[in-house]
Amino acid sequence: MSAIEPFTIAATDEQLADLKQRLAMTRWPEAELVDDWTQGIPLAYIKDVCEYWADGYDWRAREALLNRFDHYRTHVNDLGIHFIHQRSPHPQARPLIITHGWPGSVVEFHKVIEPLVDPVAHGGDAADAFHVVAPSLPGFGFSDKPTKTGWGVEKIGETWAALMAQLGYDRYMAQGGDWGSAVTTTIAMVDPEHCAGMHVNMPWVRPDPATMEDLTDEEQDGMVALKFYQDWDSGYSKQQSTRPQTIGYGLADSPSGQAAWILEKFYAWTDNNGSPEDVLTRDELLDNVMLYWLTETATSSARIYWESFGKGRAGEVTIPMGGSIFPKEIMRPSRRWAEQRFKNIVHWNRLDKGGHFAAFEQPELYLDEIRTFARLIEF
């Protein structure tokens, strides 16, 4: 068994100086020809963000904020994995592994880890306490970059199950969104004897062809959202699932390019009124970008699409499952669609606000959903 070593996020002064120099030397394209985001992230907005990034953003303060959590690294399946492991002070706490997606990171969870771990300190009930494990996906953040192919969601799910065993958790729950949802679903399939229940905020479920002549209002809404995504919002996915290496050259070299590639999705997928900063602070948005820039993971993170599309584990899920559907999520399946795959749904809820980055955007709703689900799970 590999050693588990404490880890501290620590950018070098040279990295920060290089970032500032690159931002100052950005060669900007001409502005878009429309007065909205339909051609992509507007020039004026990304220039303003990058000027703040260079001259107003205080990484050292943000770094210290992220380091308030207990960070570790260990090797699982011959790959170095970074993870936050925050243990609860409450003896009845249950283990919970939470997984981010792209273009997210463990930064997404910075508002929910402490309430999950110590609900009493945040006005809650000790019965809702969790020991939280929040890993960085392989090729993301401070986890190692795979040097061989094969690191799709199935292998990641197996690796997370092995990580929980290595941490001494014989019984645990799993939660995730985006790629984290796919990984969580895989965990439920490969480790049902130890994973007591799974909760996701973006169930990977196809529309059921048998319902096409009898769609409910929510299913019609889901079909419209899926068509919009396929027609207008999935170009990044096609690129990353087919040629991740090519997009990486520009993103690895240009911080403004890396920020634009990520922040455009935070505009598109958050429940906002015209700007991602309606729901997240500029510092929070840049914290997440920094976990890609500092670690030089533009290419390695994109490869999860190449590795995983069409290659995930198919089949039914039989352990208790919970689904929380936020109104601005990319995919918003109905319960009857979900029941085609998830055979033991114990919690299903459609919420009134929130988007793709649930824990980041609506931490209180996210916490309520996890707690409601977890109360239904026997340990």
Coordinates of C-alpha atoms in Angstrom, one line a residue:
M1 CA 0.0 0.0 0.0
S2 CA 1.4 3.4 -1.0
A3 CA 2.1 6.0 1.6
I4 CA -0.4 8.9 2.1
E5 CA 1.6 12.1 2.2
P6 CA 0.3 15.5 3.3
F7 CA 0.2 18.0 0.5
T8 CA 0.2 21.8 0.4
I9 CA -0.8 24.0 -2.6
A10 CA 2.2 26.2 -3.2
A11 CA 2.8 28.1 -6.4
T12 CA 6.3 29.4 -7.0
D13 CA 7.1 33.1 -7.4
E14 CA 8.5 32.2 -10.8
Q15 CA 5.1 30.7 -11.8
L16 CA 3.3 33.8 -10.7
A17 CA 5.7 36.2 -12.5
D18 CA 5.5 34.1 -15.7
L19 CA 1.7 34.3 -15.5
K20 CA 1.7 38.0 -15.1
Q21 CA 4.1 38.4 -18.0
R22 CA 2.1 36.2 -20.3
L23 CA -1.1 38.1 -19.5
A24 CA 0.6 41.4 -20.3
M25 CA 1.8 40.0 -23.7
T26 CA -1.5 38.6 -24.8
R27 CA -2.2 39.2 -28.5
W28 CA -6.0 39.7 -28.5
P29 CA -8.3 38.9 -31.5
E30 CA -10.8 41.4 -32.8
A31 CA -14.1 41.7 -31.0
E32 CA -17.1 39.5 -31.8
L33 CA -19.6 40.8 -34.3
V34 CA -22.6 40.4 -32.0
D35 CA -23.6 42.1 -28.7
D36 CA -24.0 38.9 -26.7
W37 CA -22.1 35.6 -26.1
T38 CA -23.4 33.7 -29.2
Q39 CA -20.0 33.9 -30.9
G40 CA -18.2 33.0 -27.7
I41 CA -16.8 34.9 -24.7
P42 CA -16.9 38.6 -25.5
L43 CA -13.6 40.4 -25.9
A44 CA -14.4 43.2 -23.4
Y45 CA -15.3 40.7 -20.7
I46 CA -12.3 38.4 -21.0
K47 CA -9.9 41.4 -21.3
D48 CA -11.4 42.8 -18.1
V49 CA -11.0 39.5 -16.3
C50 CA -7.4 39.1 -17.4
E51 CA -6.5 42.6 -16.4
Y52 CA -7.9 41.8 -12.9
W53 CA -6.1 38.4 -12.9
A54 CA -2.8 40.2 -13.6
D55 CA -3.1 43.2 -11.3
G56 CA -5.9 42.6 -8.7
Y57 CA -6.2 38.9 -8.0
D58 CA -4.3 37.8 -4.9
W59 CA -3.3 34.2 -5.5
R60 CA -1.4 34.0 -2.2
A61 CA -4.6 34.8 -0.3
R62 CA -6.7 32.4 -2.3
E63 CA -4.0 29.7 -2.0
A64 CA -4.2 30.1 1.8
L65 CA -7.9 29.8 1.7
L66 CA -7.7 26.5 -0.2
N67 CA -5.0 25.2 2.1
R68 CA -7.4 25.4 5.1
F69 CA -8.5 21.9 4.0
D70 CA -6.4 18.8 4.6
H71 CA -4.7 17.9 1.3
Y72 CA -2.9 14.6 0.6
R73 CA -1.4 12.7 -2.2
T74 CA -0.9 8.9 -2.6
H75 CA -0.4 6.4 -5.4
V76 CA -3.4 4.3 -6.5
N77 CA -3.2 2.1 -9.6
D78 CA 0.4 3.4 -10.2
L79 CA -0.8 7.0 -10.5
G80 CA -0.3 9.9 -8.0
I81 CA -3.7 11.1 -6.8
H82 CA -4.3 14.4 -5.0
F83 CA -7.3 14.5 -2.7
I84 CA -8.8 16.5 0.1
H85 CA -9.6 14.3 3.1
Q86 CA -11.5 16.2 5.7
R87 CA -12.5 14.1 8.7
S88 CA -15.6 15.0 10.8
P89 CA -15.4 15.5 14.6
H90 CA -18.6 13.6 14.9
P91 CA -18.2 9.8 15.6
Q92 CA -21.3 8.8 13.6
A93 CA -20.1 10.6 10.4
R94 CA -20.3 8.6 7.2
P95 CA -17.6 8.6 4.5
L96 CA -18.5 10.4 1.3
I97 CA -16.4 10.7 -1.8
I98 CA -17.3 13.7 -4.1
T99 CA -16.0 14.0 -7.6
H100 CA -15.8 17.1 -9.8
G101 CA -15.8 17.3 -13.6
W102 CA -14.5 19.5 -16.5
P103 CA -14.0 22.4 -16.5
G104 CA -14.2 22.2 -12.7
S105 CA -11.9 21.1 -9.9
V106 CA -11.9 20.6 -6.1
V107 CA -12.4 24.4 -5.9
E108 CA -16.1 23.7 -6.7
F109 CA -16.5 22.2 -3.2
H110 CA -14.9 24.9 -1.1
K111 CA -18.2 26.1 0.2
V112 CA -19.7 22.7 1.1
I113 CA -16.8 20.7 2.6
E114 CA -17.0 22.3 6.0
P115 CA -20.8 22.1 6.4
L116 CA -20.7 18.5 5.3
V117 CA -17.9 17.6 7.8
D118 CA -19.3 19.6 10.8
P119 CA -22.9 20.5 10.3
V120 CA -23.3 21.5 13.9
A121 CA -20.9 24.3 13.5
H122 CA -23.1 25.5 10.6
G123 CA -26.4 25.3 12.3
G124 CA -27.2 21.7 11.4
D125 CA -27.5 18.3 12.9
A126 CA -24.6 15.9 13.8
A127 CA -26.5 13.1 12.2
D128 CA -25.8 14.6 8.8
A129 CA -22.0 14.6 9.3
F130 CA -19.6 13.1 6.7
H131 CA -16.0 12.3 6.4
V132 CA -15.3 14.0 3.0
V133 CA -12.9 12.7 0.4
A134 CA -12.6 15.0 -2.7
P135 CA -10.0 13.8 -5.2
S136 CA -8.7 15.6 -8.3
L137 CA -9.4 13.6 -11.4
P138 CA -6.3 12.0 -13.1
G139 CA -4.7 14.6 -15.3
F140 CA -6.5 17.4 -13.4
G141 CA -5.2 19.8 -10.7
F142 CA -2.5 18.2 -8.5
S143 CA -3.1 14.6 -9.5
D144 CA -0.6 13.1 -11.8
K145 CA -1.0 13.1 -15.6
P146 CA -1.4 9.6 -16.9
T147 CA 1.5 8.6 -19.2
K148 CA -0.5 5.7 -20.8
T149 CA -3.9 5.5 -22.3
G150 CA -6.7 3.8 -20.5
W151 CA -7.7 6.3 -17.9
G152 CA -11.4 6.7 -18.7
V153 CA -14.2 6.9 -16.2
E154 CA -14.3 3.1 -15.6
K155 CA -10.7 3.0 -14.4
I156 CA -11.2 6.2 -12.4
G157 CA -14.2 4.6 -10.7
E158 CA -12.1 1.5 -9.8
T159 CA -9.3 3.8 -8.6
W160 CA -11.7 5.8 -6.3
A161 CA -13.0 2.6 -4.8
A162 CA -9.4 1.5 -4.1
L163 CA -8.7 4.9 -2.6
M164 CA -11.6 4.6 -0.2
A165 CA -10.4 1.2 0.8
Q166 CA -6.8 2.5 1.3
L167 CA -8.3 5.2 3.6
G168 CA -9.9 2.5 5.7
Y169 CA -13.5 3.1 4.6
D170 CA -15.3 -0.3 4.3
R171 CA -18.6 1.4 3.6
Y172 CA -19.1 4.8 2.0
M173 CA -21.3 6.9 -0.3
A174 CA -20.4 8.6 -3.6
Q175 CA -21.5 11.8 -5.2
G176 CA -20.7 13.8 -8.3
G177 CA -21.6 16.0 -11.2
D178 CA -20.5 16.2 -14.9
W179 CA -17.6 13.6 -15.3
G180 CA -18.0 13.1 -11.5
S181 CA -21.4 11.8 -12.2
A182 CA -20.1 9.2 -14.6
V183 CA -17.3 8.3 -12.2
T184 CA -19.9 8.0 -9.4
T185 CA -22.1 5.7 -11.5
T186 CA -19.1 3.6 -12.3
I187 CA -18.3 3.3 -8.6
A188 CA -21.8 2.1 -8.0
M189 CA -21.3 -0.6 -10.6
V190 CA -17.8 -1.8 -9.7
D191 CA -18.0 -1.6 -5.9
P192 CA -21.6 -2.2 -4.8
E193 CA -20.6 -4.2 -1.8
H194 CA -18.9 -1.2 -0.3
C195 CA -20.7 1.8 -1.9
A196 CA -23.9 2.1 0.1
G197 CA -25.5 4.7 -2.2
M198 CA -24.8 7.1 -5.0
H199 CA -26.1 10.7 -5.6
V200 CA -25.6 12.7 -8.8
N201 CA -26.6 16.1 -9.9
M202 CA -26.3 15.3 -13.6
P203 CA -27.5 11.7 -14.2
W204 CA -26.0 10.3 -17.4
V205 CA -29.3 9.0 -18.9
R206 CA -30.5 8.8 -22.5
P207 CA -34.0 9.8 -23.4
D208 CA -36.2 6.7 -23.5
P209 CA -37.3 6.1 -27.1
A210 CA -40.5 4.5 -25.8
T211 CA -41.7 7.8 -24.4
M212 CA -41.2 10.0 -27.5
E213 CA -44.9 9.9 -28.3
D214 CA -46.0 10.8 -24.8
L215 CA -43.5 13.3 -23.5
T216 CA -44.2 15.2 -20.2
D217 CA -43.5 18.9 -20.0
E218 CA -40.2 18.2 -18.1
E219 CA -39.2 15.7 -20.8
Q220 CA -39.9 18.2 -23.5
D221 CA -37.8 20.7 -21.6
G222 CA -35.0 18.1 -21.4
M223 CA -35.2 17.4 -25.1
V224 CA -35.0 21.2 -26.0
A225 CA -32.0 21.6 -23.6
L226 CA -30.2 18.5 -25.1
K227 CA -30.8 19.8 -28.7
F228 CA -29.4 23.2 -27.8
Y229 CA -26.4 21.6 -26.3
Q230 CA -25.7 19.5 -29.3
D231 CA -26.3 22.3 -31.8
W232 CA -24.6 25.2 -30.1
D233 CA -22.8 24.2 -26.9
S234 CA -20.8 21.0 -27.5
G235 CA -18.0 22.1 -29.8
Y236 CA -15.5 21.9 -27.0
S237 CA -16.5 18.3 -26.3
K238 CA -16.1 17.3 -29.9
Q239 CA -12.6 18.8 -29.9
Q240 CA -11.5 17.3 -26.6
S241 CA -13.0 13.8 -27.4
T242 CA -11.3 13.7 -30.8
R243 CA -8.1 15.9 -30.8
P244 CA -7.3 16.9 -27.2
Q245 CA -3.6 17.2 -28.0
T246 CA -4.2 19.9 -30.6
I247 CA -6.3 22.2 -28.4
G248 CA -3.7 21.9 -25.6
Y249 CA -1.0 23.8 -27.4
G250 CA -2.8 27.1 -27.4
L251 CA -4.3 26.6 -23.9
A252 CA -0.9 25.6 -22.3
D253 CA 0.8 28.6 -23.8
S254 CA -1.8 31.3 -23.2
P255 CA -3.4 32.1 -19.8
S256 CA -6.0 34.3 -21.5
G257 CA -6.9 31.4 -23.8
Q258 CA -7.1 29.0 -20.9
A259 CA -9.4 31.4 -19.0
A260 CA -11.6 32.0 -22.0
W261 CA -11.9 28.3 -22.7
I262 CA -13.1 27.6 -19.2
L263 CA -15.1 30.8 -18.3
E264 CA -17.3 30.5 -21.5
K265 CA -18.6 27.3 -20.0
F266 CA -19.3 29.0 -16.6
Y267 CA -21.4 31.5 -18.5
A268 CA -23.2 28.9 -20.5
W269 CA -23.9 26.4 -17.7
T270 CA -24.6 28.5 -14.6
D271 CA -28.0 29.8 -13.6
N272 CA -27.1 33.5 -14.3
N273 CA -28.6 36.7 -15.6
G274 CA -26.0 37.3 -18.3
S275 CA -22.7 36.9 -16.6
P276 CA -21.1 34.0 -14.6
E277 CA -20.3 36.6 -12.0
D278 CA -24.0 36.8 -11.1
V279 CA -23.5 33.5 -9.2
L280 CA -19.8 33.2 -8.5
T281 CA -17.2 35.8 -7.6
R282 CA -14.4 36.7 -10.0
D283 CA -11.9 35.3 -7.5
E284 CA -13.8 32.0 -7.3
L285 CA -13.8 31.7 -11.1
L286 CA -10.1 32.5 -11.3
D287 CA -9.3 30.0 -8.4
N288 CA -10.6 27.3 -10.6
V289 CA -8.7 28.5 -13.7
M290 CA -5.5 28.6 -11.6
L291 CA -5.8 24.9 -10.9
Y292 CA -5.6 24.3 -14.6
W293 CA -2.9 27.0 -15.3
L294 CA -0.5 26.3 -12.5
T295 CA -0.6 22.6 -13.1
E296 CA -0.4 22.8 -16.9
T297 CA -3.3 20.4 -17.2
A298 CA -5.2 21.8 -20.2
T299 CA -4.3 18.8 -22.4
S300 CA -4.3 16.1 -19.8
S301 CA -7.7 17.2 -18.5
A302 CA -9.1 17.3 -22.0
R303 CA -8.1 13.6 -22.5
I304 CA -10.9 12.4 -20.2
Y305 CA -13.2 13.0 -23.2
W306 CA -11.0 11.0 -25.6
E307 CA -10.6 8.2 -23.0
S308 CA -14.2 8.0 -22.0
F309 CA -16.7 8.7 -24.8
G310 CA -18.3 5.5 -25.9
K311 CA -16.1 3.5 -23.5
G312 CA -17.9 3.7 -20.2
R313 CA -19.4 0.7 -18.4
A314 CA -22.9 0.1 -19.5
G315 CA -25.6 -1.7 -17.6
E316 CA -28.0 -1.3 -14.7
V317 CA -27.3 0.3 -11.3
T318 CA -28.9 -1.5 -8.4
I319 CA -27.6 0.3 -5.3
P320 CA -29.7 3.2 -3.8
M321 CA -29.5 6.2 -6.1
G322 CA -30.4 9.9 -5.7
G323 CA -30.8 12.4 -8.5
S324 CA -31.0 16.2 -8.1
I325 CA -32.0 18.0 -11.3
F326 CA -31.0 21.7 -11.4
P327 CA -32.9 23.9 -14.0
K328 CA -29.8 25.1 -15.9
E329 CA -28.1 21.7 -16.0
I330 CA -26.9 20.5 -19.4
M331 CA -28.9 17.2 -19.3
R332 CA -32.2 17.2 -17.4
P333 CA -33.7 13.7 -17.6
S334 CA -37.0 12.7 -16.1
R335 CA -37.3 10.1 -13.4
R336 CA -38.9 7.6 -15.8
W337 CA -36.0 7.9 -18.1
A338 CA -33.6 7.5 -15.2
E339 CA -35.5 4.4 -14.1
Q340 CA -34.4 2.6 -17.2
R341 CA -30.9 2.4 -15.8
F342 CA -31.1 3.2 -12.1
K343 CA -33.2 0.4 -10.5
N344 CA -33.3 1.7 -7.0
I345 CA -34.1 5.4 -7.0
V346 CA -34.8 6.5 -3.4
H347 CA -34.6 10.3 -4.0
W348 CA -35.4 12.4 -7.1
N349 CA -35.9 16.1 -7.0
R350 CA -36.1 18.9 -9.5
L351 CA -35.0 22.3 -8.1
D352 CA -36.0 25.8 -8.9
K353 CA -32.6 27.4 -9.3
G354 CA -29.0 26.4 -10.0
G355 CA -27.0 25.0 -12.8
H356 CA -24.2 22.7 -13.7
F357 CA -21.8 23.5 -10.9
A358 CA -24.3 22.8 -8.1
A359 CA -22.0 22.8 -5.1
F360 CA -20.3 26.0 -6.3
E361 CA -23.5 27.9 -7.3
Q362 CA -26.0 26.8 -4.8
P363 CA -24.2 25.3 -1.8
E364 CA -27.2 25.3 0.5
L365 CA -29.4 23.5 -2.0
Y366 CA -26.6 21.0 -2.7
L367 CA -26.2 20.3 1.0
D368 CA -29.9 19.8 1.4
E369 CA -30.1 17.4 -1.4
I370 CA -27.2 15.3 -0.2
R371 CA -28.5 15.2 3.4
T372 CA -32.0 14.3 2.3
F373 CA -30.6 11.5 0.2
A374 CA -28.2 10.2 2.8
R375 CA -30.9 10.0 5.5
L376 CA -32.5 7.3 3.3
I377 CA -29.4 5.1 3.1
E378 CA -28.8 2.3 5.5
F379 CA -25.2 1.8 6.6

